[in-house]
Amino acid sequence: MKLTVLGKYGPYPKQGGATTSYLMECGGKKILIDAGSGSLSRVQEYCRLEELDSVVLTHLHSDHCSDMFILRYALRDMVIPVFLPRTPEKEYGILHSCPCFHTSEISAALEILLPETNVKLSFCKTIHPVECYAVKIQDAGKIFVFSGDACRSDDLTEFCRGADVFLCDSGFLSAQENTGSLPHMYVREAAQTAQKAGVGRLLLTHINPAYQEEKLVEEATAVFKPTEVVKEMKQYDI
Ligand SMILES: [Zn+2]
């Protein structure tokens, strides 16, 4: 499997950056995972939009799906499978009504075997202000998990067990710890999840542009050594 980071920022991009989006290539298929702002421009550095086989949206917050509302103008007569949560109703309704998107609702029970491949996708509901799912992709004995947006939870830890690569929402530094309940993981919690689940490598993402990345790495590696902050337009072999 090959992961390309198209956008790593949230909830808004740094100058010249993009919000959450990844291109996963596996089993000869190209899957767009989330489609934040700037992602459509960037994915075309790697393939034509018509070459995308499917789209997976972890949730329907704008920093994860805004470019879907642009993709509908580009696909014209094509129809592409889109896997997404059933809520929030408003965003779901717009995407569901687009003739170019063949939508299927994600649930924790859903398992997808991509046609003509051995690639398996499965999902875990996360704790976030809107319905959101982590996604696991398995192919050729390798396991990749992307947290989506998520607070720490035992379910997510269990879902990550044995992953070769865990790409994790790392929205907050410990300096925010007294600011009440927040919709993302602290970097320290991402590292603890990786350690408990016994993953191979932790990739930090959903980076707040106001943060210094060295600080994120410092807090994470104090708990779990094989950690790095992802780089946009970098490819990772899994
Ligand atoms: Zn979100």
JSON list of N, CA, C and O in Angstrom, two decimals, residues 199-220:
[
{"chain": "A", "resi": 199, "resn": "VAL", "atom": "N", "xyz": [1.24, -0.66, 17.57]},
{"chain": "A", "resi": 199, "resn": "VAL", "atom": "CA", "xyz": [1.38, -0.37, 16.14]},
{"chain": "A", "resi": 199, "resn": "VAL", "atom": "C", "xyz": [2.86, -0.26, 15.78]},
{"chain": "A", "resi": 199, "resn": "VAL", "atom": "O", "xyz": [3.72, -0.11, 16.64]},
{"chain": "A", "resi": 200, "resn": "GLY", "atom": "N", "xyz": [3.13, -0.31, 14.47]},
{"chain": "A", "resi": 200, "resn": "GLY", "atom": "CA", "xyz": [4.51, -0.22, 14.03]},
{"chain": "A", "resi": 200, "resn": "GLY", "atom": "C", "xyz": [5.03, 1.22, 14.03]},
{"chain": "A", "resi": 200, "resn": "GLY", "atom": "O", "xyz": [6.12, 1.50, 14.53]},
{"chain": "A", "resi": 201, "resn": "ARG", "atom": "N", "xyz": [4.24, 2.10, 13.44]},
{"chain": "A", "resi": 201, "resn": "ARG", "atom": "CA", "xyz": [4.65, 3.50, 13.29]},
{"chain": "A", "resi": 201, "resn": "ARG", "atom": "C", "xyz": [3.47, 4.41, 13.53]},
{"chain": "A", "resi": 201, "resn": "ARG", "atom": "O", "xyz": [2.35, 4.09, 13.11]},
{"chain": "A", "resi": 202, "resn": "LEU", "atom": "N", "xyz": [3.71, 5.54, 14.15]},
{"chain": "A", "resi": 202, "resn": "LEU", "atom": "CA", "xyz": [2.66, 6.54, 14.37]},
{"chain": "A", "resi": 202, "resn": "LEU", "atom": "C", "xyz": [2.95, 7.76, 13.50]},
{"chain": "A", "resi": 202, "resn": "LEU", "atom": "O", "xyz": [4.05, 8.33, 13.56]},
{"chain": "A", "resi": 203, "resn": "LEU", "atom": "N", "xyz": [1.96, 8.15, 12.70]},
{"chain": "A", "resi": 203, "resn": "LEU", "atom": "CA", "xyz": [2.08, 9.36, 11.89]},
{"chain": "A", "resi": 203, "resn": "LEU", "atom": "C", "xyz": [1.08, 10.38, 12.45]},
{"chain": "A", "resi": 203, "resn": "LEU", "atom": "O", "xyz": [-0.12, 10.11, 12.52]},
{"chain": "A", "resi": 204, "resn": "LEU", "atom": "N", "xyz": [1.60, 11.53, 12.84]},
{"chain": "A", "resi": 204, "resn": "LEU", "atom": "CA", "xyz": [0.74, 12.57, 13.42]},
{"chain": "A", "resi": 204, "resn": "LEU", "atom": "C", "xyz": [0.18, 13.45, 12.31]},
{"chain": "A", "resi": 204, "resn": "LEU", "atom": "O", "xyz": [0.90, 13.86, 11.40]},
{"chain": "A", "resi": 205, "resn": "THR", "atom": "N", "xyz": [-1.13, 13.75, 12.42]},
{"chain": "A", "resi": 205, "resn": "THR", "atom": "CA", "xyz": [-1.77, 14.60, 11.41]},
{"chain": "A", "resi": 205, "resn": "THR", "atom": "C", "xyz": [-2.84, 15.45, 12.06]},
{"chain": "A", "resi": 205, "resn": "THR", "atom": "O", "xyz": [-2.98, 15.47, 13.28]},
{"chain": "A", "resi": 206, "resn": "HIS", "atom": "N", "xyz": [-3.64, 16.16, 11.22]},
{"chain": "A", "resi": 206, "resn": "HIS", "atom": "CA", "xyz": [-4.61, 17.16, 11.69]},
{"chain": "A", "resi": 206, "resn": "HIS", "atom": "C", "xyz": [-3.85, 18.20, 12.51]},
{"chain": "A", "resi": 206, "resn": "HIS", "atom": "O", "xyz": [-4.14, 18.47, 13.67]},
{"chain": "A", "resi": 207, "resn": "ILE", "atom": "N", "xyz": [-2.87, 18.79, 11.83]},
{"chain": "A", "resi": 207, "resn": "ILE", "atom": "CA", "xyz": [-1.94, 19.70, 12.51]},
{"chain": "A", "resi": 207, "resn": "ILE", "atom": "C", "xyz": [-2.51, 21.11, 12.53]},
{"chain": "A", "resi": 207, "resn": "ILE", "atom": "O", "xyz": [-2.91, 21.65, 11.49]},
{"chain": "A", "resi": 208, "resn": "ASN", "atom": "N", "xyz": [-2.56, 21.67, 13.71]},
{"chain": "A", "resi": 208, "resn": "ASN", "atom": "CA", "xyz": [-2.99, 23.06, 13.84]},
{"chain": "A", "resi": 208, "resn": "ASN", "atom": "C", "xyz": [-1.87, 23.97, 13.35]},
{"chain": "A", "resi": 208, "resn": "ASN", "atom": "O", "xyz": [-0.75, 23.89, 13.83]},
{"chain": "A", "resi": 209, "resn": "PRO", "atom": "N", "xyz": [-2.14, 24.85, 12.37]},
{"chain": "A", "resi": 209, "resn": "PRO", "atom": "CA", "xyz": [-1.07, 25.68, 11.79]},
{"chain": "A", "resi": 209, "resn": "PRO", "atom": "C", "xyz": [-0.37, 26.55, 12.82]},
{"chain": "A", "resi": 209, "resn": "PRO", "atom": "O", "xyz": [0.76, 27.01, 12.58]},
{"chain": "A", "resi": 210, "resn": "ALA", "atom": "N", "xyz": [-1.01, 26.78, 13.96]},
{"chain": "A", "resi": 210, "resn": "ALA", "atom": "CA", "xyz": [-0.39, 27.65, 14.97]},
{"chain": "A", "resi": 210, "resn": "ALA", "atom": "C", "xyz": [0.71, 26.92, 15.76]},
{"chain": "A", "resi": 210, "resn": "ALA", "atom": "O", "xyz": [1.49, 27.55, 16.46]},
{"chain": "A", "resi": 211, "resn": "TYR", "atom": "N", "xyz": [0.77, 25.60, 15.64]},
{"chain": "A", "resi": 211, "resn": "TYR", "atom": "CA", "xyz": [1.73, 24.82, 16.44]},
{"chain": "A", "resi": 211, "resn": "TYR", "atom": "C", "xyz": [3.08, 24.67, 15.76]},
{"chain": "A", "resi": 211, "resn": "TYR", "atom": "O", "xyz": [3.18, 24.62, 14.54]},
{"chain": "A", "resi": 212, "resn": "GLN", "atom": "N", "xyz": [4.11, 24.51, 16.60]},
{"chain": "A", "resi": 212, "resn": "GLN", "atom": "CA", "xyz": [5.42, 24.15, 16.09]},
{"chain": "A", "resi": 212, "resn": "GLN", "atom": "C", "xyz": [5.49, 22.63, 16.05]},
{"chain": "A", "resi": 212, "resn": "GLN", "atom": "O", "xyz": [5.25, 21.96, 17.06]},
{"chain": "A", "resi": 213, "resn": "GLU", "atom": "N", "xyz": [5.82, 22.08, 14.90]},
{"chain": "A", "resi": 213, "resn": "GLU", "atom": "CA", "xyz": [5.80, 20.62, 14.76]},
{"chain": "A", "resi": 213, "resn": "GLU", "atom": "C", "xyz": [6.82, 19.93, 15.66]},
{"chain": "A", "resi": 213, "resn": "GLU", "atom": "O", "xyz": [6.59, 18.81, 16.12]},
{"chain": "A", "resi": 214, "resn": "GLU", "atom": "N", "xyz": [7.93, 20.59, 15.94]},
{"chain": "A", "resi": 214, "resn": "GLU", "atom": "CA", "xyz": [8.96, 19.99, 16.82]},
{"chain": "A", "resi": 214, "resn": "GLU", "atom": "C", "xyz": [8.35, 19.69, 18.19]},
{"chain": "A", "resi": 214, "resn": "GLU", "atom": "O", "xyz": [8.69, 18.71, 18.84]},
{"chain": "A", "resi": 215, "resn": "LYS", "atom": "N", "xyz": [7.46, 20.58, 18.62]},
{"chain": "A", "resi": 215, "resn": "LYS", "atom": "CA", "xyz": [6.84, 20.42, 19.94]},
{"chain": "A", "resi": 215, "resn": "LYS", "atom": "C", "xyz": [5.93, 19.18, 19.94]},
{"chain": "A", "resi": 215, "resn": "LYS", "atom": "O", "xyz": [5.89, 18.42, 20.91]},
{"chain": "A", "resi": 216, "resn": "LEU", "atom": "N", "xyz": [5.21, 18.99, 18.83]},
{"chain": "A", "resi": 216, "resn": "LEU", "atom": "CA", "xyz": [4.34, 17.82, 18.71]},
{"chain": "A", "resi": 216, "resn": "LEU", "atom": "C", "xyz": [5.16, 16.53, 18.78]},
{"chain": "A", "resi": 216, "resn": "LEU", "atom": "O", "xyz": [4.82, 15.58, 19.50]},
{"chain": "A", "resi": 217, "resn": "VAL", "atom": "N", "xyz": [6.25, 16.52, 18.04]},
{"chain": "A", "resi": 217, "resn": "VAL", "atom": "CA", "xyz": [7.11, 15.33, 18.00]},
{"chain": "A", "resi": 217, "resn": "VAL", "atom": "C", "xyz": [7.71, 15.07, 19.38]},
{"chain": "A", "resi": 217, "resn": "VAL", "atom": "O", "xyz": [7.76, 13.92, 19.84]},
{"chain": "A", "resi": 218, "resn": "GLU", "atom": "N", "xyz": [8.12, 16.14, 20.03]},
{"chain": "A", "resi": 218, "resn": "GLU", "atom": "CA", "xyz": [8.73, 16.01, 21.37]},
{"chain": "A", "resi": 218, "resn": "GLU", "atom": "C", "xyz": [7.75, 15.35, 22.35]},
{"chain": "A", "resi": 218, "resn": "GLU", "atom": "O", "xyz": [8.11, 14.41, 23.06]},
{"chain": "A", "resi": 219, "resn": "GLU", "atom": "N", "xyz": [6.51, 15.81, 22.35]},
{"chain": "A", "resi": 219, "resn": "GLU", "atom": "CA", "xyz": [5.53, 15.24, 23.29]},
{"chain": "A", "resi": 219, "resn": "GLU", "atom": "C", "xyz": [5.18, 13.80, 22.93]},
{"chain": "A", "resi": 219, "resn": "GLU", "atom": "O", "xyz": [4.96, 12.97, 23.81]},
{"chain": "A", "resi": 220, "resn": "ALA", "atom": "N", "xyz": [5.11, 13.50, 21.64]},
{"chain": "A", "resi": 220, "resn": "ALA", "atom": "CA", "xyz": [4.73, 12.14, 21.23]},
{"chain": "A", "resi": 220, "resn": "ALA", "atom": "C", "xyz": [5.86, 11.15, 21.48]},
{"chain": "A", "resi": 220, "resn": "ALA", "atom": "O", "xyz": [5.63, 10.06, 22.02]}
]
